[in-house]
PDB file of C-alpha atoms and ligand atoms in Angstrom:
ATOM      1  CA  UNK A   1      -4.920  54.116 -20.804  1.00 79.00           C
ATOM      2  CA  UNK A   2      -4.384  50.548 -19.183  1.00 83.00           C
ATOM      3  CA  UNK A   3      -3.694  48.128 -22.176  1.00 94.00           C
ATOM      4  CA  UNK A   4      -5.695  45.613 -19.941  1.00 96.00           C
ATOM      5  CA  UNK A   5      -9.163  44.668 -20.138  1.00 96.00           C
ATOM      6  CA  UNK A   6     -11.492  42.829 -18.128  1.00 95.00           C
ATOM      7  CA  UNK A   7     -15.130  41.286 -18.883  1.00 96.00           C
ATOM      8  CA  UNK A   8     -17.011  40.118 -16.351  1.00 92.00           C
ATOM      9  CA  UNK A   9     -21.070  38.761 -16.643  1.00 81.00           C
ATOM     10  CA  UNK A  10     -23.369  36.730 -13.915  1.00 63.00           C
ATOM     11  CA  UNK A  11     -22.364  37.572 -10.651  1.00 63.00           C
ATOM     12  CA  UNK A  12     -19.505  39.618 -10.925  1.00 63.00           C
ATOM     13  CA  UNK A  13     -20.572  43.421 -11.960  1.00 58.00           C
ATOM     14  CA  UNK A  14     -18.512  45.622 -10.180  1.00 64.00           C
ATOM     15  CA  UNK A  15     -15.535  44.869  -7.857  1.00 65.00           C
ATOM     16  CA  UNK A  16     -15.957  45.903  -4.367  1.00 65.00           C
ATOM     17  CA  UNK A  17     -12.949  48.480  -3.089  1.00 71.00           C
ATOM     18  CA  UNK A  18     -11.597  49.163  -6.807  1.00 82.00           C
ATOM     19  CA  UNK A  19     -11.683  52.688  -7.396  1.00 87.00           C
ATOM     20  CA  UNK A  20     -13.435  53.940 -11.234  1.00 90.00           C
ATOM     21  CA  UNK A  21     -10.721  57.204 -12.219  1.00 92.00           C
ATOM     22  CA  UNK A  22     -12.452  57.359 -15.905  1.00 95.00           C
ATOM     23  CA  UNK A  23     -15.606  56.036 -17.486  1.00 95.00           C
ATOM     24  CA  UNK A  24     -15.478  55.929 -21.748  1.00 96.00           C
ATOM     25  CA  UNK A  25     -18.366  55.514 -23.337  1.00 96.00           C
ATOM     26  CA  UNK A  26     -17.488  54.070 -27.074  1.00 96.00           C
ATOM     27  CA  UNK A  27     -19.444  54.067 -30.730  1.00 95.00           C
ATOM     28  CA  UNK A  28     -18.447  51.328 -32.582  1.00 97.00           C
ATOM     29  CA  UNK A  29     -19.429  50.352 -36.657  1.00 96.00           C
ATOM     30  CA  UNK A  30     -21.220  47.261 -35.312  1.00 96.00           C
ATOM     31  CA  UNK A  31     -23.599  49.672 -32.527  1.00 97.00           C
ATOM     32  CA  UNK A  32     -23.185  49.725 -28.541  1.00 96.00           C
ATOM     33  CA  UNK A  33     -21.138  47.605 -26.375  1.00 97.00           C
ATOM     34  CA  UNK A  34     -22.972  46.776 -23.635  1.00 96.00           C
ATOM     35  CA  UNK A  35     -22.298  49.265 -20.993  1.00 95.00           C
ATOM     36  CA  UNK A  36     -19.440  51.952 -20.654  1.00 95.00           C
ATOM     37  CA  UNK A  37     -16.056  51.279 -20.100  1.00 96.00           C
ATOM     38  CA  UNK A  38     -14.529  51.758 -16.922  1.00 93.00           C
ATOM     39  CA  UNK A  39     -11.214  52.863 -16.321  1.00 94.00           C
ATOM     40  CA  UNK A  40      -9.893  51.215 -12.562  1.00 92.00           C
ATOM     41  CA  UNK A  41      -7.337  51.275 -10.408  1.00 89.00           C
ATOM     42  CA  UNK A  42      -6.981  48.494  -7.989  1.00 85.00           C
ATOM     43  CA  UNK A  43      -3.933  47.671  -5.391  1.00 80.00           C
ATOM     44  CA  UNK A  44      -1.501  49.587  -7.596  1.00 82.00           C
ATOM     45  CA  UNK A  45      -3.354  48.019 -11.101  1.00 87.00           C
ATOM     46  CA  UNK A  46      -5.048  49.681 -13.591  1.00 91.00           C
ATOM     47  CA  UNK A  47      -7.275  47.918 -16.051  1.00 93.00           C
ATOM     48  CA  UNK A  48     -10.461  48.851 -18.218  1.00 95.00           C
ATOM     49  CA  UNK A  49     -13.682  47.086 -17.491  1.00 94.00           C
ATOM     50  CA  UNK A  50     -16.951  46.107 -19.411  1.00 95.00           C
ATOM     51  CA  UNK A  51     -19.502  44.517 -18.048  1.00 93.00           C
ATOM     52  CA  UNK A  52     -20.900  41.639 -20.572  1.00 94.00           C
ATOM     53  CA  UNK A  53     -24.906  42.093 -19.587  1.00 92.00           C
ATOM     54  CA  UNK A  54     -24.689  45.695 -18.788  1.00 88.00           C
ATOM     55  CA  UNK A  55     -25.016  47.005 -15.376  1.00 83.00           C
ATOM     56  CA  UNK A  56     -27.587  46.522 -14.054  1.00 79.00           C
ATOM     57  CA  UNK A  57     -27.763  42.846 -15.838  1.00 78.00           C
ATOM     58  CA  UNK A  58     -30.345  43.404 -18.456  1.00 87.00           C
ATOM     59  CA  UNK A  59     -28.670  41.754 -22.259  1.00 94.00           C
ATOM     60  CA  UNK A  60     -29.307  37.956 -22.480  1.00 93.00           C
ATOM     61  CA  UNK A  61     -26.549  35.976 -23.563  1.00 95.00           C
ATOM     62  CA  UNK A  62     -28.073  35.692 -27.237  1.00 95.00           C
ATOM     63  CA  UNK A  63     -28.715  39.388 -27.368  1.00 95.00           C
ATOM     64  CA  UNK A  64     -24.971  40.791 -26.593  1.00 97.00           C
ATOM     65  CA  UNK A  65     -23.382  42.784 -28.783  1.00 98.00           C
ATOM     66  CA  UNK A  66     -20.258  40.793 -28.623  1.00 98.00           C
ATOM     67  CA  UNK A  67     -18.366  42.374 -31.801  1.00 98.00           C
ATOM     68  CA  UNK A  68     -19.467  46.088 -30.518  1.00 98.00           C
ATOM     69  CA  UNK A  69     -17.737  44.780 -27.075  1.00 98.00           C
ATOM     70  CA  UNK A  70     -14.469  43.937 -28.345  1.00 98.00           C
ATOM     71  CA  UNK A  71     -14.482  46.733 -31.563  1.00 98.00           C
ATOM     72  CA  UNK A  72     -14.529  48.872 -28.551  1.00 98.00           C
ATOM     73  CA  UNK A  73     -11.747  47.632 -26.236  1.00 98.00           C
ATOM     74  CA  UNK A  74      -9.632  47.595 -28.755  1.00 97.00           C
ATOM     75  CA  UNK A  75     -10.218  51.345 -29.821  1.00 97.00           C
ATOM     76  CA  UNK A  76      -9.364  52.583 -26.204  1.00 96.00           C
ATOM     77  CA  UNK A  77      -6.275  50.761 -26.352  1.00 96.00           C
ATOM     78  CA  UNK A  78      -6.807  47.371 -24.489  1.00 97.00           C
ATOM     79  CA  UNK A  79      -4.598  44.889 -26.408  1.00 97.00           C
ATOM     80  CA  UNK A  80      -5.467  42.338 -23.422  1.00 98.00           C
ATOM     81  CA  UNK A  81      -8.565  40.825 -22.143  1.00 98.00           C
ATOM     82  CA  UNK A  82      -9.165  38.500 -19.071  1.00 97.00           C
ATOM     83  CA  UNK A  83     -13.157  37.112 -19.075  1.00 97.00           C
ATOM     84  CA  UNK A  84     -14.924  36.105 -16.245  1.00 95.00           C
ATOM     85  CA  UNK A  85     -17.334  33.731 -16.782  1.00 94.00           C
ATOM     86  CA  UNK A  86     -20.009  31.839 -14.422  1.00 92.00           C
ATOM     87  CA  UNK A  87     -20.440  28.160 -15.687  1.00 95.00           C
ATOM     88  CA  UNK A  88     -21.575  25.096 -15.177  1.00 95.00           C
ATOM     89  CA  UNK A  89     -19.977  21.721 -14.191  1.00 96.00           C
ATOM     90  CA  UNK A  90     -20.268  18.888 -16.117  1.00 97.00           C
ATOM     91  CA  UNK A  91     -16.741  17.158 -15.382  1.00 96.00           C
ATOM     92  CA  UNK A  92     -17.412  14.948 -12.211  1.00 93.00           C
ATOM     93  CA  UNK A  93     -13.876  16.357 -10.632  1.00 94.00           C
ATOM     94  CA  UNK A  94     -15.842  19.561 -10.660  1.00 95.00           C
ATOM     95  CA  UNK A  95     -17.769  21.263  -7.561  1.00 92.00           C
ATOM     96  CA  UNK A  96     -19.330  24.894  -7.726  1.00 92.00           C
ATOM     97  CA  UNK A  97     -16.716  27.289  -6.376  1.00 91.00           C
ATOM     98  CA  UNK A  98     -14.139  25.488  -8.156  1.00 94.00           C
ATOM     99  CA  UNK A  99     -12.180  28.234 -10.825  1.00 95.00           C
ATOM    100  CA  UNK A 100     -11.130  26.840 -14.508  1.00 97.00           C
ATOM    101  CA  UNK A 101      -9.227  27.948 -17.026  1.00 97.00           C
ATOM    102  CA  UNK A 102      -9.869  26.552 -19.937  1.00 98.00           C
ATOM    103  CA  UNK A 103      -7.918  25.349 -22.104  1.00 98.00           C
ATOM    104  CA  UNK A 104     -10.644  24.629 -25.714  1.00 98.00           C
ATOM    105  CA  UNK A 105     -13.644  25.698 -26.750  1.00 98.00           C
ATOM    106  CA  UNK A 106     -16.537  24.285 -28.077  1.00 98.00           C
ATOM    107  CA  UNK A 107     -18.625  26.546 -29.856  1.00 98.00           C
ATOM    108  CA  UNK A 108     -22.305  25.247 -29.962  1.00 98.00           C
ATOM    109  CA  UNK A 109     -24.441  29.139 -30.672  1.00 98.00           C
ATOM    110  CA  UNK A 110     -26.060  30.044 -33.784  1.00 96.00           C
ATOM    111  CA  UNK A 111     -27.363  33.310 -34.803  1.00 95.00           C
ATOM    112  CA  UNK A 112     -24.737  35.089 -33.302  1.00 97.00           C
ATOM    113  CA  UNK A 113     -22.469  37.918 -35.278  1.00 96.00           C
ATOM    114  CA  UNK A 114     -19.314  36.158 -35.336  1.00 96.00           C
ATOM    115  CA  UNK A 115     -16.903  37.638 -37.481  1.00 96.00           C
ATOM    116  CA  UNK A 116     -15.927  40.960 -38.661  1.00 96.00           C
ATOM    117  CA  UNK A 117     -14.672  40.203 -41.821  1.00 95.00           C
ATOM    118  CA  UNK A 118     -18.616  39.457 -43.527  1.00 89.00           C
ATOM    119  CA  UNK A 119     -18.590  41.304 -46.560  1.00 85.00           C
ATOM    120  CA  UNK A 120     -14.990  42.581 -48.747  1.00 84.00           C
ATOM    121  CA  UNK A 121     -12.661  40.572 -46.936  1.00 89.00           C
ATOM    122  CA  UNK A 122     -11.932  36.946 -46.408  1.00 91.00           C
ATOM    123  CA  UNK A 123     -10.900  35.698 -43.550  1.00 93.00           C
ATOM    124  CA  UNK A 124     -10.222  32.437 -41.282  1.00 95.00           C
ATOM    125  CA  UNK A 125      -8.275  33.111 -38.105  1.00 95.00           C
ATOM    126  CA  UNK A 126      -6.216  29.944 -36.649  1.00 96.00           C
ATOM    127  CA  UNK A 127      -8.156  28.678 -33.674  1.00 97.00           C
ATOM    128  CA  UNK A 128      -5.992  25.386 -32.632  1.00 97.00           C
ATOM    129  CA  UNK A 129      -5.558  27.166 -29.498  1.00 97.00           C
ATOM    130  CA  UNK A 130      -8.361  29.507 -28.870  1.00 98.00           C
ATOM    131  CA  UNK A 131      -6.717  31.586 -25.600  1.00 98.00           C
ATOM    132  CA  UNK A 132      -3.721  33.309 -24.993  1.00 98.00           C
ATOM    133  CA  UNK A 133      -0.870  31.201 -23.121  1.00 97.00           C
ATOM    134  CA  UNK A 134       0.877  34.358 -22.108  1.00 97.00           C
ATOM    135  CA  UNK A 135      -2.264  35.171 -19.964  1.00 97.00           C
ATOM    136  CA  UNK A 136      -2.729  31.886 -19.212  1.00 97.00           C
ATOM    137  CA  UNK A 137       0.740  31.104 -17.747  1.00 96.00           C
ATOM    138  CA  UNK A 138       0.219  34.629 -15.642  1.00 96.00           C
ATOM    139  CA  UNK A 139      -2.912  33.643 -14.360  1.00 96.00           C
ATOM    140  CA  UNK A 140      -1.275  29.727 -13.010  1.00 95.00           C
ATOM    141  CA  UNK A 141       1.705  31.863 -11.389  1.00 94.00           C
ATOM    142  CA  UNK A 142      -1.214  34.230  -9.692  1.00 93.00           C
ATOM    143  CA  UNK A 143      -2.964  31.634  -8.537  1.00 90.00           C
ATOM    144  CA  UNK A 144       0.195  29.282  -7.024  1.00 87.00           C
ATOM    145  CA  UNK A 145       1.086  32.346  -5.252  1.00 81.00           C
ATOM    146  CA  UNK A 146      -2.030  32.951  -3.764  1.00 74.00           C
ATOM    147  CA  UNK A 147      -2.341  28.977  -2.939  1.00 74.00           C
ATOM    148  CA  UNK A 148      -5.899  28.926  -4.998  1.00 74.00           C
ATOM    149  CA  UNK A 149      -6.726  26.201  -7.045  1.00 84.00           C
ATOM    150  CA  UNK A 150      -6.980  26.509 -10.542  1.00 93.00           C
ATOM    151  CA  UNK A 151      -8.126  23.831 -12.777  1.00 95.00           C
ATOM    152  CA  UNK A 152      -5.341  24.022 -15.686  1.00 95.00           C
ATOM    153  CA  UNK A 153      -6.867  23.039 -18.391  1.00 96.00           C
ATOM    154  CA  UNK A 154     -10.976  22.384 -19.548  1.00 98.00           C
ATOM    155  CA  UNK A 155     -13.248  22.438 -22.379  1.00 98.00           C
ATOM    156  CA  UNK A 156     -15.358  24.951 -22.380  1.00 98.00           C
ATOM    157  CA  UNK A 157     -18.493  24.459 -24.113  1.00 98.00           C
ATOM    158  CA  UNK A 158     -20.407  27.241 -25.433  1.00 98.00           C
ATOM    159  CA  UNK A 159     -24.587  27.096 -25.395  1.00 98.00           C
ATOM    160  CA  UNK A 160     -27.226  29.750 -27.454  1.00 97.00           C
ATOM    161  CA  UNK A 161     -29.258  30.142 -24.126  1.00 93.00           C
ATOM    162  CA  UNK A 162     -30.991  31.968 -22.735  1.00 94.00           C
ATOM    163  CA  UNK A 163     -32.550  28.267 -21.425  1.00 94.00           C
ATOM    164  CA  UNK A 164     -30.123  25.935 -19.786  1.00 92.00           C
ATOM    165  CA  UNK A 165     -29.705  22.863 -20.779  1.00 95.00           C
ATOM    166  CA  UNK A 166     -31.380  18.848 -20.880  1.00 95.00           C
ATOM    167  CA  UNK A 167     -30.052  16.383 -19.362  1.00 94.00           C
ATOM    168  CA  UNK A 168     -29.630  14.680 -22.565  1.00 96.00           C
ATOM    169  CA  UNK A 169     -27.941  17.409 -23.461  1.00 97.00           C
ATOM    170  CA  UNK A 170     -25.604  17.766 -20.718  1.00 97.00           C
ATOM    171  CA  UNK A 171     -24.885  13.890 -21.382  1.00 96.00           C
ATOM    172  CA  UNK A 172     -23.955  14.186 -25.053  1.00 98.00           C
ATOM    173  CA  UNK A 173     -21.776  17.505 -24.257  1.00 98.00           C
ATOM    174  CA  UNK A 174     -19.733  15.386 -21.654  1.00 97.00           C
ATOM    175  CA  UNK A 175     -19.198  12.574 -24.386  1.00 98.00           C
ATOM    176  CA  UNK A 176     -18.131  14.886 -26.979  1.00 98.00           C
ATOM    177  CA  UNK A 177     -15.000  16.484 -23.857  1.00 98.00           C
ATOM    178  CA  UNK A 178     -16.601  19.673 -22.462  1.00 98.00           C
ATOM    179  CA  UNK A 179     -15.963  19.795 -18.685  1.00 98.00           C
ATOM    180  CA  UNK A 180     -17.987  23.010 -18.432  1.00 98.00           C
ATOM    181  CA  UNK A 181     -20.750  24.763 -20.144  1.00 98.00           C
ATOM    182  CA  UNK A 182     -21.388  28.375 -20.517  1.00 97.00           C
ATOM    183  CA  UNK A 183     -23.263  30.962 -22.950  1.00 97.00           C
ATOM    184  CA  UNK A 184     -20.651  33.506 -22.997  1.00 97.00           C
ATOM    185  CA  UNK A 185     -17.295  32.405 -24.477  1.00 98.00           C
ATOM    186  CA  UNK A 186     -18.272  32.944 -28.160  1.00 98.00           C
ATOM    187  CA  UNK A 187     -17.920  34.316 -30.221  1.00 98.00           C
ATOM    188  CA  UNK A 188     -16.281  36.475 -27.404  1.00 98.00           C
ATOM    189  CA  UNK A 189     -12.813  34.363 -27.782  1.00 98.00           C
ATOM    190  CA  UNK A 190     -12.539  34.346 -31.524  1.00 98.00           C
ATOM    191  CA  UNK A 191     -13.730  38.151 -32.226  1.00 98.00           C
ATOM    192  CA  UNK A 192     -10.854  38.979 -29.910  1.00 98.00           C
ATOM    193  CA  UNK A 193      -8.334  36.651 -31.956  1.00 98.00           C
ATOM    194  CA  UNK A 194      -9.718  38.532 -34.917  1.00 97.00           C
ATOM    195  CA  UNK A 195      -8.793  42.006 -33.402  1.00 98.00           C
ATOM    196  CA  UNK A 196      -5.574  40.319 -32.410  1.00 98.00           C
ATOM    197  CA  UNK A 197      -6.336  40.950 -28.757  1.00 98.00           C
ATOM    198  CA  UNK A 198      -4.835  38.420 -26.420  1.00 98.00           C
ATOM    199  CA  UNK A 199      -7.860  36.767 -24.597  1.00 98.00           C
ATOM    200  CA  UNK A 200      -7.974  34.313 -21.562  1.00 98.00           C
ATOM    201  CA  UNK A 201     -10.770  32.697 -19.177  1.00 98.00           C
ATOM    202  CA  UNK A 202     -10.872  32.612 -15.855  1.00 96.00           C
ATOM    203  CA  UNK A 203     -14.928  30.243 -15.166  1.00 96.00           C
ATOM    204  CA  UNK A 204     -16.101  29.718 -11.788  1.00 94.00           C
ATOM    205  CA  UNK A 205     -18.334  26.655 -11.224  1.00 94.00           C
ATOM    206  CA  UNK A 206     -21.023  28.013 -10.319  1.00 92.00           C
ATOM    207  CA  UNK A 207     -23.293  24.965 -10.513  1.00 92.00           C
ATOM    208  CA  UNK A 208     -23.487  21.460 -11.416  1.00 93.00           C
ATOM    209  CA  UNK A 209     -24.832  21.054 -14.763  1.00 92.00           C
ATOM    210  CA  UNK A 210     -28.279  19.746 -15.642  1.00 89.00           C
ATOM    211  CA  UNK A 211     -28.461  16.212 -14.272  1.00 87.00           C
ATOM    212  CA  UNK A 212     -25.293  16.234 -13.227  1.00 86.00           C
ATOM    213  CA  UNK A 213     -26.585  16.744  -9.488  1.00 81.00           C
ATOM    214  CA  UNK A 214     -30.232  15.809  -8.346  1.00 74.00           C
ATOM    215  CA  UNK A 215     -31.060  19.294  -8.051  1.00 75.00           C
ATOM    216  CA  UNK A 216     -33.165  21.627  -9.901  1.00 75.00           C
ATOM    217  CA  UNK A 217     -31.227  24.508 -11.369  1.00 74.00           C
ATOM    218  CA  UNK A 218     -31.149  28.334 -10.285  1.00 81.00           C
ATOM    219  CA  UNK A 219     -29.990  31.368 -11.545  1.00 82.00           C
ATOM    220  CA  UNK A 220     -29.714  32.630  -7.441  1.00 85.00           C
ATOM    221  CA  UNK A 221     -27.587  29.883  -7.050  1.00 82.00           C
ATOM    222  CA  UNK A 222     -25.422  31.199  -9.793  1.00 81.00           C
ATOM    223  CA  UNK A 223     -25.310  34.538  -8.319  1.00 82.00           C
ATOM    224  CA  UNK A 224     -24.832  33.415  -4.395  1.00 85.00           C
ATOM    225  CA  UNK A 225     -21.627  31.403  -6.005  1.00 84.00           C
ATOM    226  CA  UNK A 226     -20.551  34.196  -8.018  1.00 82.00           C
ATOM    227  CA  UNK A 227     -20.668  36.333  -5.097  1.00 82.00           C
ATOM    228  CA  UNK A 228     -18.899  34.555  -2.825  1.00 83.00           C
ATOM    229  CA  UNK A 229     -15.819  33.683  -5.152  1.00 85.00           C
ATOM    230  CA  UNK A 230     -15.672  37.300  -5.937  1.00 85.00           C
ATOM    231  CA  UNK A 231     -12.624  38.100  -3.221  1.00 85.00           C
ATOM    232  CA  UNK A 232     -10.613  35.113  -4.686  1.00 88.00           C
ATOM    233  CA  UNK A 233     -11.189  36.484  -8.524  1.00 88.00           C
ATOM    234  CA  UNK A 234     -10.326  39.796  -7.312  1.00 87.00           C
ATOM    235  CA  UNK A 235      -6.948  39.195  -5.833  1.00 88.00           C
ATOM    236  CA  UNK A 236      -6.549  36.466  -8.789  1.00 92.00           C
ATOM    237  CA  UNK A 237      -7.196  39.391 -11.161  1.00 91.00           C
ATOM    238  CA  UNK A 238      -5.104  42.076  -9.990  1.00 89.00           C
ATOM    239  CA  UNK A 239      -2.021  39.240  -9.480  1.00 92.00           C
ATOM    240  CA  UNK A 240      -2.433  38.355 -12.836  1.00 94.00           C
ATOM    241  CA  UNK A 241      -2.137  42.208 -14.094  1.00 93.00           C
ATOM    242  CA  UNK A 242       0.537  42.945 -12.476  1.00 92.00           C
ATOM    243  CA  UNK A 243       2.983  39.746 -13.457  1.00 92.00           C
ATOM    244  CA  UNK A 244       1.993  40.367 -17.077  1.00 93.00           C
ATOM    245  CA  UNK A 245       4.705  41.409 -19.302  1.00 91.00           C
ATOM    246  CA  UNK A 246       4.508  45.061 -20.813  1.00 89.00           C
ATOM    247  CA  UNK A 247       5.192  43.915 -24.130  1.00 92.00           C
ATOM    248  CA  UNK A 248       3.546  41.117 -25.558  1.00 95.00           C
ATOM    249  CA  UNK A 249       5.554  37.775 -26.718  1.00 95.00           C
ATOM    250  CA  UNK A 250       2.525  35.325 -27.530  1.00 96.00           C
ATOM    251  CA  UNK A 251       1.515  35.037 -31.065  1.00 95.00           C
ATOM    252  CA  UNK A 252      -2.129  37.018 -30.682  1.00 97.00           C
ATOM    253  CA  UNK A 253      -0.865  40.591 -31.402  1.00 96.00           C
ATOM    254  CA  UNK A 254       0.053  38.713 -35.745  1.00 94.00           C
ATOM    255  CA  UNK A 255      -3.455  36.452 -35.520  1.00 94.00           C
ATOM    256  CA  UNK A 256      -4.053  37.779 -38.813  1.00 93.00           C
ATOM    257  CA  UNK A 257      -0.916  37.634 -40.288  1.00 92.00           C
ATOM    258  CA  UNK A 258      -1.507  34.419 -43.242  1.00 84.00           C
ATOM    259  CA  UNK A 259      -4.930  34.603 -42.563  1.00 84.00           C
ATOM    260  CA  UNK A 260      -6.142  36.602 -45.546  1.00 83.00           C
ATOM    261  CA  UNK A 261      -7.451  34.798 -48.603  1.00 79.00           C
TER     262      UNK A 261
HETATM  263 ZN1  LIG B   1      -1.636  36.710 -26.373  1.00 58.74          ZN
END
């Protein structure tokens, strides 16, 4: 089984010319992830995907099963994850098309099942750095060698949905650092950490964020972006796989390690 996982929502549900050799379907204690998990093989890489909304793209943002989605890469073996996320730009260096990897998070959701440590356990995972730099690092050397630009660093601000945002809104979230805005990330990012699953971005502007351009928003414009960034992701993705270590040196795989009350 590939120790590699990818998530991917808005846009990005299946990659074109990747071949599925084995489909898992998963029972987790926290219910259903949101589709099954598919086992591909792509230019010599193998790697497990999910896809966030289901296919076809029917689980709102609020309504994903995020701790079912990671319970269940990890129990097929996955001890890596590389998201895929369509967002918004709210940083004015930022155009749609442009890819991110962010650097912070921050997390602005309520409701949302966010730990797995509720009821006999105590637990508070570190979070100074809320993505792996060993996938991180492999994703900048990808994307050098394929001469795409990648924005190194970004916060990443994380919305309830399934609305987007005000303008007022948008303003306050650029005061407070985000660059980009999203309704995916968490808990995502910190369910992974507690799973000690390495876990690492990879947003495409898909968008400018609300008032940020004198348009009206669109979730076909999200999709048309999406779409057309998908060849670039691709060959991003499967560079990244293969320059990726077999054995992990980055600190995720002992997250929990003096975590414990
Ligand atoms: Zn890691």
């Amino acid at each position: 089984m590939p120790k590699v996982g990818i998530i991917a929502g808005s846009g990005f549900y299946e990659f074109e010319g990747v071949d599925t050799v084995d489909i898992r379907t998963v029972k987790t204690p926290f219910g259903e992830p949101s589709d099954a998990y598919r086992v591909c093989e792509y230019a010599g890489t193998e790697f497990v995907f999910l896809s966030r909304h289901g296919i076809p793209h029917h689980i709102p943002p609020h309504k994903i099963n995020y701790r079912a989605n990671m319970w269940g890469f990890r129990e097929i073996g996955v001890e890596r994850i590389l998201s895929v996320n369509a967002v918004g730009g709210i940083s004015s260096v930022l155009k749609p098309g442009d890819m991110v990897i962010p650097d912070q998070i921050i997390d602005m959701t309520h409701g949302r099942a966010a730990t797995f440590y509720e009821e006999d356990e105590v637990v508070h995972v570190d979070f100074t750095d809320p993505y792996c730099p060993e996938l991180r690092q492999a994703i900048f050397l990808s994307g050098e060698e394929a001469r795409a630009e990648l924005k190194r660093s970004g916060v990443y601000i994380c919305v309830n949905g399934p609305r987007l945002e005000s303008k007022a809104e948008i303003g306050y979230f650029s005061r407070i650092g985000a660059d980009i805005v999203g309704m995916t990330v968490m808990p995502e990012a910190c369910l992974a950490r507690e799973l000690e699953l390495c876990y690492a971005v990879v947003a495409v502007v898909t968008n400018y964020a609300a008032g940020i351009a004198a348009k009206r928003l669109t979730t076909a414009e999200v999709v048309n972006v999406m779409k057309a960034s998908t060849g670039r992701m691709r060959k991003l993705l499967a560079d990244t796989l293969r320059r990726l270590p077999a054995k992990r040196t980055c600190g995720c795989s002992a997250a929990l390690r003096e975590a414990r009350m």
